[in-house]
Amino acid sequence: MATIVTTAMSTSPDFPNSSLRARYNGTATEPVVNSTTQRIRETKYRHVFATHSQQRTSCLSADAEKTPSFVGFRNLMILVLLVSNLRLMIENFRKYGVLICIHCHDYRRQDVIYGAVLYLLVPLHLGIAYLIEVAAAKQAISAMERVKKSGEDRDSPEMQERARRSFNMTWRFVAFFHGVNATFNLIIATTVVYYHIHHPGIGTLCELHAVIVWLKTCSYAFTNRDLRHAHLHPNKAQPLPEIYASCPYPKNINFRNMCYFWWAPTLIYQPVYPRTSHIRWGFVFRHALEVVMLSIVIWIASAQYAAPLLQNSLDKMFTLDFVSIAERIMKLSTISVFCWLCGFFALFQSFMNALAEIMRFGDREFYGEWWNVDNIRSYWTTWNKPVTNFMRRHVYSPLVGRGCPPAVAQIIVFFISGVLHELLVGIPTHNVIGVAFAGMMFQIPLIILTDSIQKVRGIDGKVAGNMIFWVSFCLVGQPLAALLYFFAWQAKYGSVSKQWQQSPAASAINFLRR
């Protein structure tokens, strides 16, 4: 019977061509659109064409051939973050009133003066590094001239050994002065911020500036060290990158070159960078406006919601009410992620792109797709490319090249990063309690965990790793660290110290002291 129906339809005027017959018989691979719409309308049997004609998977399935776009989910996430935090701020507004006050501040005149002086003096250390390299470059030029005048064979074993000893001795002196200069940079800035700048915001900016200059100074010294070695040993040196050919050593040792590196949005020194042809001032203005607007958003969200939430958490921290502390951490996670994402976009997308446009800096890969990572290791190598590039180029790669096991080199990288994080958080808040350092070192077992999950059969390692990242990022890391440092600040300067002084334990201690 089916054969008769099929034969009749194939000869019927309602199926005028093979294309419609193929679609009816289930052999077509695409739905009828555009030019064939009218033919479908003229088809007599409209309820029988093959809707299910091939094997297909759900677009969200793991075995889908093509990964769908998640732009809609991204928009939903932004909408949920905005609405949820706006609701909480409205709730705080109804409970406490307007907490935003332009004229209210807790910084002192001393903070502004010391902060401004420190901001102006810190870059001098990069200038000192330039002067050190000028002296080293003159020594290298004179050494090359002496070799040329002597006419000695530079490839002879005796000459090579003599050149090696001379270079190592010179590098020891240069490295010593670079080390003293960079170390004093951090010591002076840290001392001033810790003892003379009370406001944590001003202190953070000053300490961050000092750490950036310290990293730039180290990169400037290490890079010129290798360039100098390649200049003195042209027969033994490995080929340098082609981009350096337009400014070979020692022509790169000039004040203009150093100043460009000072303002360039990178921590890696190169004699030459990829450059754009011109400056788009409209592009600069748009990104500068984004920085201003996002900074205002972060300020409003912090003052209207985060500050009272942290303040209301102090009594729970003081009495060690762990259930309430866990609830406060989860409540704090939404505003913490919201402010962090705004800060990330303002710094890495808006500010650094605007600065790169002004400096005509071509390489603007300041971050990768860190939100899609499936392990903690990928996050730390993608979210902050300037620091990642510095650590890989000047710490990890030299250590591995000298025979250090890669795992040990990674631990050293996280150790250095942990120390810098503690400087950036503990020093401005005047509470070096080690939470930021411990948080960085805790990433090592998390890396091992997420790397191991990728090898477990029966589970989707990428999804599990991404979920572990978000849990550690949203619920454990930032909210807990913010709560602990805020409690430490209040314990030292604010209401917790007063509460402690009024507590029975403090009264008993004071009585015994008497």
XYZ file of C-alpha atoms in Angstrom:
514
model
C 0.000 0.000 0.000
C 2.829 2.402 0.822
C 4.395 1.658 -2.543
C 1.162 2.529 -4.316
C 0.823 5.816 -2.426
C 4.429 6.753 -3.101
C 4.097 5.958 -6.793
C 0.883 7.929 -7.068
C 2.403 10.943 -5.366
C 5.483 10.819 -7.532
C 3.289 11.142 -10.631
C 0.868 13.621 -9.093
C 0.981 17.317 -10.109
C 1.242 18.152 -6.393
C 4.833 16.832 -6.508
C 6.082 18.520 -9.671
C 9.796 17.851 -9.306
C 12.327 15.532 -7.744
C 13.283 18.112 -5.065
C 9.893 17.932 -3.377
C 9.781 14.168 -3.829
C 13.158 13.915 -2.118
C 11.968 16.051 0.764
C 8.870 13.934 1.163
C 10.825 10.679 0.974
C 13.232 11.885 3.714
C 16.348 12.170 1.555
C 16.684 15.952 1.683
C 19.139 17.387 4.215
C 17.749 20.961 4.428
C 14.261 22.325 5.135
C 12.323 23.902 2.296
C 12.861 27.669 2.406
C 12.467 30.786 0.291
C 11.960 29.712 -3.348
C 10.126 26.460 -2.524
C 7.722 27.931 0.041
C 5.050 28.472 -2.578
C 5.363 24.883 -3.770
C 4.756 23.600 -0.249
C 1.637 25.699 -0.055
C 0.442 24.037 -3.267
C 1.214 20.535 -1.975
C -1.899 18.533 -1.265
C -0.553 16.393 1.587
C 0.774 18.985 4.027
C 0.851 16.695 7.081
C 3.130 13.971 5.830
C 6.516 15.448 4.910
C 9.452 13.913 6.849
C 10.283 16.243 9.742
C 12.741 13.763 11.255
C 14.948 12.780 8.356
C 18.443 12.522 9.911
C 20.307 11.902 13.156
C 20.904 15.059 15.176
C 22.046 15.854 18.729
C 20.908 18.467 21.210
C 23.060 21.568 20.900
C 23.967 21.511 24.607
C 25.004 17.853 24.574
C 28.625 16.925 25.051
C 28.666 15.045 21.718
C 27.313 17.980 19.704
C 29.315 18.586 16.542
C 29.321 22.374 16.957
C 29.549 24.289 20.231
C 26.673 26.782 20.418
C 27.129 30.446 21.204
C 26.479 31.420 24.806
C 25.999 35.126 24.185
C 22.457 34.902 25.516
C 23.626 33.213 28.718
C 26.284 35.901 29.076
C 23.603 38.572 28.815
C 21.493 36.659 31.339
C 24.434 36.462 33.744
C 25.022 40.205 33.470
C 21.315 40.873 33.968
C 21.131 38.581 37.006
C 24.209 40.192 38.556
C 22.822 43.670 37.988
C 19.313 42.910 39.203
C 20.363 40.844 42.236
C 22.886 43.392 43.445
C 20.545 46.281 42.708
C 17.870 44.570 44.790
C 20.289 44.132 47.668
C 21.363 47.761 47.447
C 17.714 48.854 47.464
C 17.177 46.669 50.525
C 20.140 48.326 52.217
C 18.810 51.726 51.172
C 15.473 51.010 52.853
C 17.246 49.774 55.973
C 20.102 52.269 56.339
C 19.270 55.117 53.983
C 21.786 56.612 51.560
C 25.284 55.535 52.591
C 27.041 57.168 49.625
C 28.704 60.406 50.629
C 31.047 62.370 48.390
C 32.323 64.593 51.186
C 32.719 61.759 53.681
C 36.175 60.256 53.645
C 38.637 58.835 56.083
C 41.883 59.807 54.365
C 44.167 62.338 55.927
C 46.185 65.153 54.466
C 49.294 63.161 55.284
C 48.024 60.297 53.130
C 47.685 62.517 50.071
C 51.076 64.176 50.543
C 52.993 60.951 51.104
C 51.100 59.219 48.302
C 51.898 61.974 45.796
C 55.576 62.101 46.799
C 55.853 58.326 46.593
C 54.212 58.253 43.171
C 56.740 60.784 41.859
C 59.807 59.175 43.432
C 59.198 55.490 42.659
C 59.895 55.826 38.892
C 63.349 57.198 39.740
C 64.401 53.609 40.440
C 63.729 52.745 36.808
C 65.890 55.742 35.870
C 68.656 54.409 38.114
C 68.383 51.060 36.346
C 68.849 52.922 33.062
C 72.026 54.594 34.361
C 73.357 51.205 35.478
C 72.752 49.805 32.002
C 74.451 52.844 30.420
C 77.598 52.061 32.403
C 77.352 48.348 31.504
C 76.873 49.189 27.823
C 79.970 51.433 27.827
C 81.980 48.625 29.395
C 80.731 46.195 26.723
C 81.611 48.612 23.904
C 85.122 49.148 25.281
C 85.587 45.386 25.651
C 84.673 44.855 21.996
C 87.066 47.588 20.934
C 89.930 46.036 22.915
C 89.340 42.670 21.271
C 89.330 44.214 17.804
C 92.563 46.136 18.450
C 94.357 43.131 19.884
C 93.507 41.036 16.850
C 93.184 37.921 18.993
C 91.142 34.960 17.904
C 87.875 35.192 19.808
C 87.075 31.563 19.030
C 90.152 30.177 20.776
C 89.484 28.340 24.085
C 91.692 30.730 26.047
C 89.935 33.793 24.654
C 86.498 32.311 25.257
C 87.352 31.479 28.871
C 88.745 34.967 29.432
C 85.624 36.544 27.896
C 83.373 34.361 30.041
C 85.146 35.370 33.256
C 85.065 39.029 32.258
C 81.343 38.926 31.444
C 80.448 37.085 34.649
C 82.442 39.521 36.771
C 80.791 42.499 35.096
C 77.349 40.924 35.442
C 77.910 40.350 39.175
C 78.532 44.052 39.687
C 75.617 45.033 37.443
C 73.294 42.512 39.113
C 74.339 43.727 42.564
C 73.493 47.344 41.790
C 70.245 46.351 40.058
C 69.305 44.213 43.057
C 70.046 46.991 45.547
C 68.100 49.499 43.461
C 65.038 47.271 43.009
C 65.064 46.123 46.642
C 65.214 49.678 47.970
C 62.309 50.526 45.687
C 60.074 47.995 47.451
C 61.470 48.651 50.935
C 60.964 52.420 50.752
C 57.471 52.181 49.243
C 56.367 49.460 51.668
C 57.679 51.358 54.694
C 55.974 54.606 53.701
C 52.658 52.892 52.927
C 52.635 50.802 56.106
C 53.665 53.497 58.578
C 52.612 56.805 57.005
C 49.591 56.228 54.707
C 46.488 55.299 56.680
C 43.927 55.111 53.871
C 43.977 51.598 52.315
C 42.890 52.834 48.869
C 45.707 55.356 48.557
C 48.135 52.824 50.013
C 47.077 50.163 47.512
C 47.666 52.485 44.555
C 51.114 53.439 45.864
C 52.112 49.842 46.602
C 50.802 48.645 43.231
C 52.824 51.334 41.473
C 55.961 50.293 43.375
C 55.464 46.596 42.506
C 54.934 47.433 38.817
C 58.133 49.507 38.717
C 59.975 46.708 40.555
C 58.865 44.147 37.960
C 59.761 46.473 35.096
C 63.194 47.118 36.621
C 63.863 43.383 36.906
C 62.794 42.771 33.304
C 64.941 45.678 32.096
C 67.997 44.242 33.864
C 67.528 40.595 32.823
C 66.744 41.362 29.191
C 69.713 43.703 28.719
C 71.928 41.143 30.407
C 71.146 38.591 27.674
C 71.354 41.209 24.924
C 74.772 42.254 26.198
C 75.950 38.644 26.247
C 74.743 38.151 22.663
C 76.565 41.326 21.632
C 79.854 40.223 23.215
C 79.624 36.636 21.926
C 78.200 36.894 18.407
C 79.616 33.520 17.387
C 78.101 31.608 20.303
C 74.869 33.514 20.777
C 71.549 32.084 19.699
C 69.637 34.055 17.072
C 67.730 36.942 18.594
C 64.106 37.659 17.596
C 63.830 39.347 14.220
C 61.828 42.216 15.688
C 64.938 43.310 17.639
C 66.926 43.889 14.441
C 65.716 47.478 14.075
C 67.196 48.430 17.465
C 70.182 46.188 18.297
C 72.142 46.373 21.536
C 73.522 48.822 22.684
C 71.436 51.264 20.619
C 68.422 50.399 22.760
C 70.130 51.849 25.851
C 68.769 55.358 25.540
C 66.484 57.504 27.649
C 63.627 57.581 25.147
C 63.572 53.799 24.871
C 63.468 53.455 28.652
C 60.661 56.027 29.012
C 58.546 54.188 26.452
C 58.963 50.975 28.423
C 58.011 52.840 31.611
C 54.606 53.808 30.176
C 53.999 50.802 27.922
C 51.213 48.477 29.178
C 53.563 45.548 29.715
C 55.966 44.235 32.329
C 58.278 42.705 29.702
C 61.115 44.801 28.345
C 61.926 44.586 24.652
C 64.069 46.941 22.585
C 61.245 47.021 20.025
C 57.492 46.400 20.285
C 54.840 46.006 17.592
C 53.382 49.480 17.018
C 50.202 50.808 15.454
C 50.295 53.485 12.779
C 48.326 56.225 14.561
C 46.304 57.086 17.674
C 42.494 56.856 17.572
C 41.466 59.508 20.076
C 37.813 58.482 19.892
C 38.867 54.993 20.961
C 40.849 56.487 23.871
C 37.960 58.687 24.993
C 35.448 55.820 24.927
C 37.636 53.543 27.023
C 38.508 56.359 29.428
C 34.789 56.986 29.916
C 34.313 53.280 30.642
C 37.008 53.451 33.332
C 35.306 56.425 34.996
C 31.816 54.907 34.853
C 32.900 51.493 36.112
C 34.893 53.084 38.937
C 31.767 54.970 40.016
C 29.738 51.749 39.861
C 32.278 49.925 42.035
C 32.323 52.803 44.521
C 28.513 52.906 44.791
C 28.195 49.133 45.110
C 30.928 48.984 47.755
C 29.596 51.878 49.817
C 25.890 51.056 49.612
C 26.038 47.281 49.962
C 29.462 45.734 50.606
C 30.434 48.038 53.485
C 27.310 47.468 55.633
C 27.419 43.738 54.884
C 31.004 43.548 56.087
C 30.140 45.678 59.111
C 27.260 43.376 60.032
C 29.578 40.377 59.803
C 31.962 41.593 62.496
C 29.985 40.314 65.475
C 29.724 36.877 63.831
C 33.480 36.846 63.303
C 34.082 38.052 66.848
C 31.969 35.252 68.374
C 33.154 32.633 65.820
C 29.606 31.848 64.682
C 30.690 29.627 61.797
C 27.201 29.058 60.368
C 26.552 32.790 60.214
C 30.045 33.359 58.814
C 29.324 30.866 56.004
C 26.030 32.636 55.294
C 27.779 36.015 55.172
C 30.431 34.657 52.810
C 27.756 33.390 50.409
C 25.911 36.702 50.665
C 29.136 38.598 50.086
C 30.049 36.474 47.057
C 27.568 38.182 44.702
C 28.745 41.731 45.337
C 32.361 40.548 45.419
C 32.121 38.944 41.977
C 30.215 41.936 40.646
C 32.857 44.419 41.810
C 35.702 42.152 40.678
C 34.268 41.770 37.180
C 33.730 45.521 36.905
C 37.286 46.110 38.119
C 38.679 43.517 35.716
C 36.913 45.096 32.738
C 37.884 48.611 33.820
C 41.576 47.722 34.220
C 42.380 45.075 31.612
C 39.907 46.012 28.893
C 39.293 49.735 29.206
C 42.321 51.308 30.901
C 45.047 49.159 29.357
C 43.545 49.423 25.862
C 43.326 53.205 26.231
C 46.940 53.353 27.425
C 48.043 51.026 24.621
C 46.292 53.241 22.079
C 48.059 56.352 23.394
C 51.414 54.549 23.341
C 50.577 52.926 19.961
C 51.337 49.569 21.596
C 50.307 46.834 19.196
C 50.100 43.637 21.256
C 46.928 44.020 23.323
C 46.348 40.470 24.490
C 46.104 41.466 28.136
C 43.957 38.459 29.053
C 42.576 35.247 27.612
C 39.256 33.419 27.926
C 39.749 32.759 31.635
C 36.005 32.324 32.219
C 36.039 29.112 30.141
C 39.003 27.434 31.860
C 38.623 23.812 32.907
C 41.469 23.848 35.454
C 43.036 26.299 37.870
C 46.363 26.269 36.020
C 44.756 27.721 32.882
C 43.105 30.483 34.890
C 46.386 31.749 36.316
C 47.958 31.754 32.849
C 45.096 33.585 31.098
C 43.432 36.149 33.353
C 46.485 38.426 33.801
C 48.759 38.051 30.796
C 51.290 40.798 31.758
C 52.183 39.073 35.042
C 52.012 35.610 33.449
C 54.416 36.682 30.703
C 56.820 38.126 33.286
C 56.818 34.998 35.439
C 57.243 32.684 32.466
C 60.032 34.729 30.881
C 62.072 35.782 33.903
C 61.349 33.127 36.558
C 59.966 29.845 35.206
C 61.936 29.578 31.950
C 65.370 30.439 33.465
C 64.816 27.995 36.336
C 63.829 25.133 34.032
C 66.704 26.011 31.685
C 69.127 25.600 34.576
C 67.830 22.125 35.390
C 65.147 22.926 37.956
C 62.195 20.484 37.764
C 59.116 22.150 36.233
C 56.966 21.358 39.296
C 59.471 23.055 41.614
C 59.714 26.026 39.253
C 55.927 26.398 39.378
C 55.972 26.353 43.183
C 58.623 29.085 43.170
C 56.476 31.149 40.791
C 53.463 30.857 43.101
C 55.642 31.653 46.117
C 56.854 34.901 44.525
C 53.323 35.718 43.427
C 52.038 35.033 46.949
C 54.579 37.422 48.460
C 53.601 40.143 45.985
C 49.880 39.583 46.696
C 50.511 39.908 50.422
C 52.397 43.153 49.811
C 49.515 44.501 47.735
C 46.840 43.591 50.296
C 48.466 43.272 53.703
C 50.649 46.392 53.584
C 47.921 48.913 52.592
C 45.535 47.463 55.215
C 48.346 47.440 57.809
C 47.634 43.785 58.537
C 50.190 41.333 57.193
C 48.214 38.256 58.258
C 49.299 35.998 55.377
C 45.821 35.320 53.951
C 46.705 36.533 50.442
C 49.950 34.537 50.503
C 48.165 31.416 51.752
C 45.499 31.862 49.091
C 48.130 31.805 46.363
C 49.903 28.774 47.792
C 46.550 26.978 48.117
C 46.265 27.175 44.328
C 48.924 24.469 44.023
C 46.751 21.638 45.444
C 43.804 22.993 43.460
C 45.890 22.757 40.292
C 46.777 19.154 41.146
C 43.097 18.407 41.830
C 41.750 19.895 38.599
C 44.548 18.314 36.541
C 43.695 14.919 38.054
C 39.978 15.343 37.350
C 40.744 15.645 33.637
C 41.986 12.037 33.699
C 39.041 10.497 35.584
C 36.752 8.406 33.439
C 33.003 8.660 33.745
C 32.839 12.402 34.399
C 33.178 15.442 32.211
C 36.541 16.773 33.410
C 36.151 20.124 31.694
C 32.800 20.886 33.306
C 33.961 19.670 36.721
C 37.174 21.683 36.506
C 35.294 24.817 35.482
C 32.858 24.382 38.387
C 35.735 23.951 40.861
C 37.282 27.133 39.513
C 34.082 29.142 39.932
C 33.417 27.796 43.433
C 36.949 28.637 44.574
C 36.727 31.999 42.834
C 33.263 33.116 43.971
C 32.571 31.414 47.322
C 35.922 30.677 48.933
C 38.606 32.986 47.608
C 37.660 36.634 47.334
C 34.723 36.876 49.793
C 36.592 35.082 52.575
C 39.761 37.106 51.994
C 37.792 40.381 51.977
C 36.028 39.381 55.192
C 39.250 38.443 56.965
C 41.144 41.574 55.977
C 38.167 43.786 56.835
C 37.888 42.104 60.228
C 41.629 42.571 60.784
C 41.295 46.261 59.848
C 38.375 46.745 62.207
C 40.145 44.820 64.947
C 43.054 47.218 64.681
C 41.304 50.527 64.057
C 37.516 50.164 64.283
C 34.558 48.735 66.087
C 35.973 45.295 66.791
C 38.811 46.724 68.843
C 36.255 48.705 70.865
C 34.079 45.619 71.195
C 37.095 43.646 72.391
C 37.914 46.314 74.941
C 34.355 46.086 76.277
C 34.206 42.272 76.313
C 34.453 40.243 79.563
C 37.707 38.642 78.427
C 39.318 42.013 77.869
C 38.047 43.242 81.230
C 39.568 40.230 82.959
C 42.893 40.757 81.190
C 42.911 44.439 82.110
C 42.098 43.526 85.723
C 45.006 41.077 85.870
C 47.317 43.675 84.361
C 46.439 46.037 87.179
